[in-house]
XYZ file of C-alpha atoms in Angstrom:
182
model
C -24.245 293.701 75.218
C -24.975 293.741 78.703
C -27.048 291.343 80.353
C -29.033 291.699 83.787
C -31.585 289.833 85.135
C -34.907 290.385 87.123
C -35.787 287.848 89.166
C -39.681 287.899 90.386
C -40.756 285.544 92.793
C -44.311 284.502 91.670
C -46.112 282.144 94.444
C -43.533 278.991 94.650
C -42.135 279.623 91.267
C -39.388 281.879 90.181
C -40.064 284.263 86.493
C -37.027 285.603 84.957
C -37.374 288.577 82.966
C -34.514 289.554 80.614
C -33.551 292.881 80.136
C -30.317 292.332 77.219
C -31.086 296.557 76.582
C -27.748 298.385 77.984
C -29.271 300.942 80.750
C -29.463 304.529 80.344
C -27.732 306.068 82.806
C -28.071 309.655 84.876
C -25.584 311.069 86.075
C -26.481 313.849 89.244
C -24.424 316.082 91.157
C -21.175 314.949 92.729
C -20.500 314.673 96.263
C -20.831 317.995 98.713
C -18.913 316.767 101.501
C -15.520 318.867 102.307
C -12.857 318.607 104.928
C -12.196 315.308 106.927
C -15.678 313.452 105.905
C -14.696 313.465 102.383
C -11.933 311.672 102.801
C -13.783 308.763 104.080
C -15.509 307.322 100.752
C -19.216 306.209 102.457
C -21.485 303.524 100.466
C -24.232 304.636 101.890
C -27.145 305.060 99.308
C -24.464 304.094 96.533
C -25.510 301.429 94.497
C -22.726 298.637 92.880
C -24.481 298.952 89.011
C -22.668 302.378 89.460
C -19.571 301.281 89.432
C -19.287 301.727 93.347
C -16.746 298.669 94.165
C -17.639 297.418 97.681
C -21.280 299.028 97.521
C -24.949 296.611 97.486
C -26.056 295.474 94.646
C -29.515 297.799 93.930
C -32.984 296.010 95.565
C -35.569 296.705 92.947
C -39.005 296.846 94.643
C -41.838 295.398 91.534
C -45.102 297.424 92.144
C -48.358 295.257 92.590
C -49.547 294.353 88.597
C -45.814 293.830 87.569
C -45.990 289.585 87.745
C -49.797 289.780 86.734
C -48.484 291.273 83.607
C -45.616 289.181 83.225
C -48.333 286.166 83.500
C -50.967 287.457 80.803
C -48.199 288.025 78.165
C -46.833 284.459 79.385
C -50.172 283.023 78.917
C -51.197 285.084 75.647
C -48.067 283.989 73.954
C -48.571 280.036 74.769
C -52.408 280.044 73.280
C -52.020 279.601 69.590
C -55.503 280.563 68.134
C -55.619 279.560 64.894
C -57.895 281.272 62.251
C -58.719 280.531 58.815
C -55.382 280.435 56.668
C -53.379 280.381 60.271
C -52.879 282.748 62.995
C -53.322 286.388 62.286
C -50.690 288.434 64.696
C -50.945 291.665 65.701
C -49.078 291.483 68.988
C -45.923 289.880 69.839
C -43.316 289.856 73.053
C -40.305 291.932 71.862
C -38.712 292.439 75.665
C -35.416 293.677 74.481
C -36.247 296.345 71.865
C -33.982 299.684 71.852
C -35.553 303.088 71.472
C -34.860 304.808 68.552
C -34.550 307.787 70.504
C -33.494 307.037 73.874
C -35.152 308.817 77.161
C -33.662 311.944 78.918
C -34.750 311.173 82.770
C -33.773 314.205 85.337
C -32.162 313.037 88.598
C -34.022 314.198 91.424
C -33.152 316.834 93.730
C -34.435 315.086 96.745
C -32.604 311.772 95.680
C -29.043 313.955 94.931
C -29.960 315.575 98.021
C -29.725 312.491 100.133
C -26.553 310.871 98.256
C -28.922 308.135 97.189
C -28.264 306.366 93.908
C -31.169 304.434 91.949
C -31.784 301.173 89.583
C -35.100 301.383 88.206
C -36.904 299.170 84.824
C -39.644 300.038 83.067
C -42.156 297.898 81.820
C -44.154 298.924 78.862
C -45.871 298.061 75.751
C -44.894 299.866 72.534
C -47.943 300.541 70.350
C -48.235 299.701 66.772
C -46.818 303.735 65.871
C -43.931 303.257 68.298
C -44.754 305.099 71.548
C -44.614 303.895 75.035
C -48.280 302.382 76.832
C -49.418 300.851 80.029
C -46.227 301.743 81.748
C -45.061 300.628 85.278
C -41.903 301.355 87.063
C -40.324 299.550 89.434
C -37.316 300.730 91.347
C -34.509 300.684 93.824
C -36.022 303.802 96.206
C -39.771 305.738 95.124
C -38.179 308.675 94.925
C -36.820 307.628 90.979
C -40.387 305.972 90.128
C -41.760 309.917 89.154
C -38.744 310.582 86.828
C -38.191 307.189 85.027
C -42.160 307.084 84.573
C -41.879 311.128 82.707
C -38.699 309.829 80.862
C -39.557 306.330 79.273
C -43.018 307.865 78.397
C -41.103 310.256 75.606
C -39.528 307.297 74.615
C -39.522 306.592 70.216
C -39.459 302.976 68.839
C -39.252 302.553 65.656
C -42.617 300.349 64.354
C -42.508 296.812 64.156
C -43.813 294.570 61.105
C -44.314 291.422 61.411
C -45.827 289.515 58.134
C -46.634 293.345 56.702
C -48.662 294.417 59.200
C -47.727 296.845 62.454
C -47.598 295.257 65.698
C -48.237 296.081 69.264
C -45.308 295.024 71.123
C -45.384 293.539 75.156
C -43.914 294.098 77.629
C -40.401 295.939 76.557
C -38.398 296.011 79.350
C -36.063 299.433 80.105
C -33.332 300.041 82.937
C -32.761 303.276 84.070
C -29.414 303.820 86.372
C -29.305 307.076 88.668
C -25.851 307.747 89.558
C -23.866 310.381 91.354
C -20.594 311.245 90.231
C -17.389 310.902 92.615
């Protein structure tokens, strides 16, 4: 399995997120140069998760409420409220679950258009029944925060159970890669 890592920088300290869920990735149109430019392979907008040897790696840009997030779950997951008989759970941190049916994002024209290539995540809870809530994206460029939002919202997990009961899972973490084909 592949692993990548987000690194947020929160105040003085440093919160890694792990993502061990293998991206999904787009694939958009190929290249439209012709004639003597095409012969010059150009990085520009190219990103190296594509596969692009020499390129950048991708700059993800975490929208305002990403950390915050990252810091309640944190925090919620460290209390240990105990009730009669023990601690009742109904939700629990499950970062790296898979989609039982994955997401079908669209690359977008004005992205393609430009030759620019995209690394986004998604950040989500999964409710007890198994769909996508609270979402944020963050990404490489805005213009791939529209269609990774639309496609991880149609995303299916199967439910969780944890000591027979459903559970509301936090903060499941899901890369998208936007890619053009050579």
């Amino acid at each position: 399995m592949k692993r990548s890592h987000l690194a947020l920088l929160a105040g003085s300290g440093l919160v890694l997120a792990a993502c061990a869920t293998s991206p999904t990735r787009v694939y958009g149109p190929g290249s439209s140069q012709t004639g003597a430019a095409a012969s010059t392979v150009s990085l520009e907008g190219k990103i190296a998760e594509c596969g692009h040897s020499g390129a950048a790696p991708a700059q993800v840009v975490y929208p305002d409420g990403w950390q915050t997030r990252l810091n309640e779950v944190a925090q919620k997951s460290m209390s240990n409220d105990e009730l009669l008989g023990g601690p009742v759970t109904t939700e629990v941190v499950a970062r790296n679950d898979k989609p039982v049916r994955p997401p079908v994002p669209s690359y977008p024209a004005s992205a393609a258009t430009r030759g620019v290539e995209g690394l986004c995540y998604a950040l989500m809870d999964v409710t007890p029944a198994g769909t996508p809530d609270e979402i944020l994206t963050a990404c490489s460029s805005p213009a791939f925060s529209s269609a990774t939002y639309e496609a991880v919202r149609d995303l299916e997990f199967a439910p969780k159970t944890v000591d027979g009961r459903q559970v509301r899972r936090l903060n499941v973490v899901y890369p998208v890669q936007y890619c053009l084909q050579d």
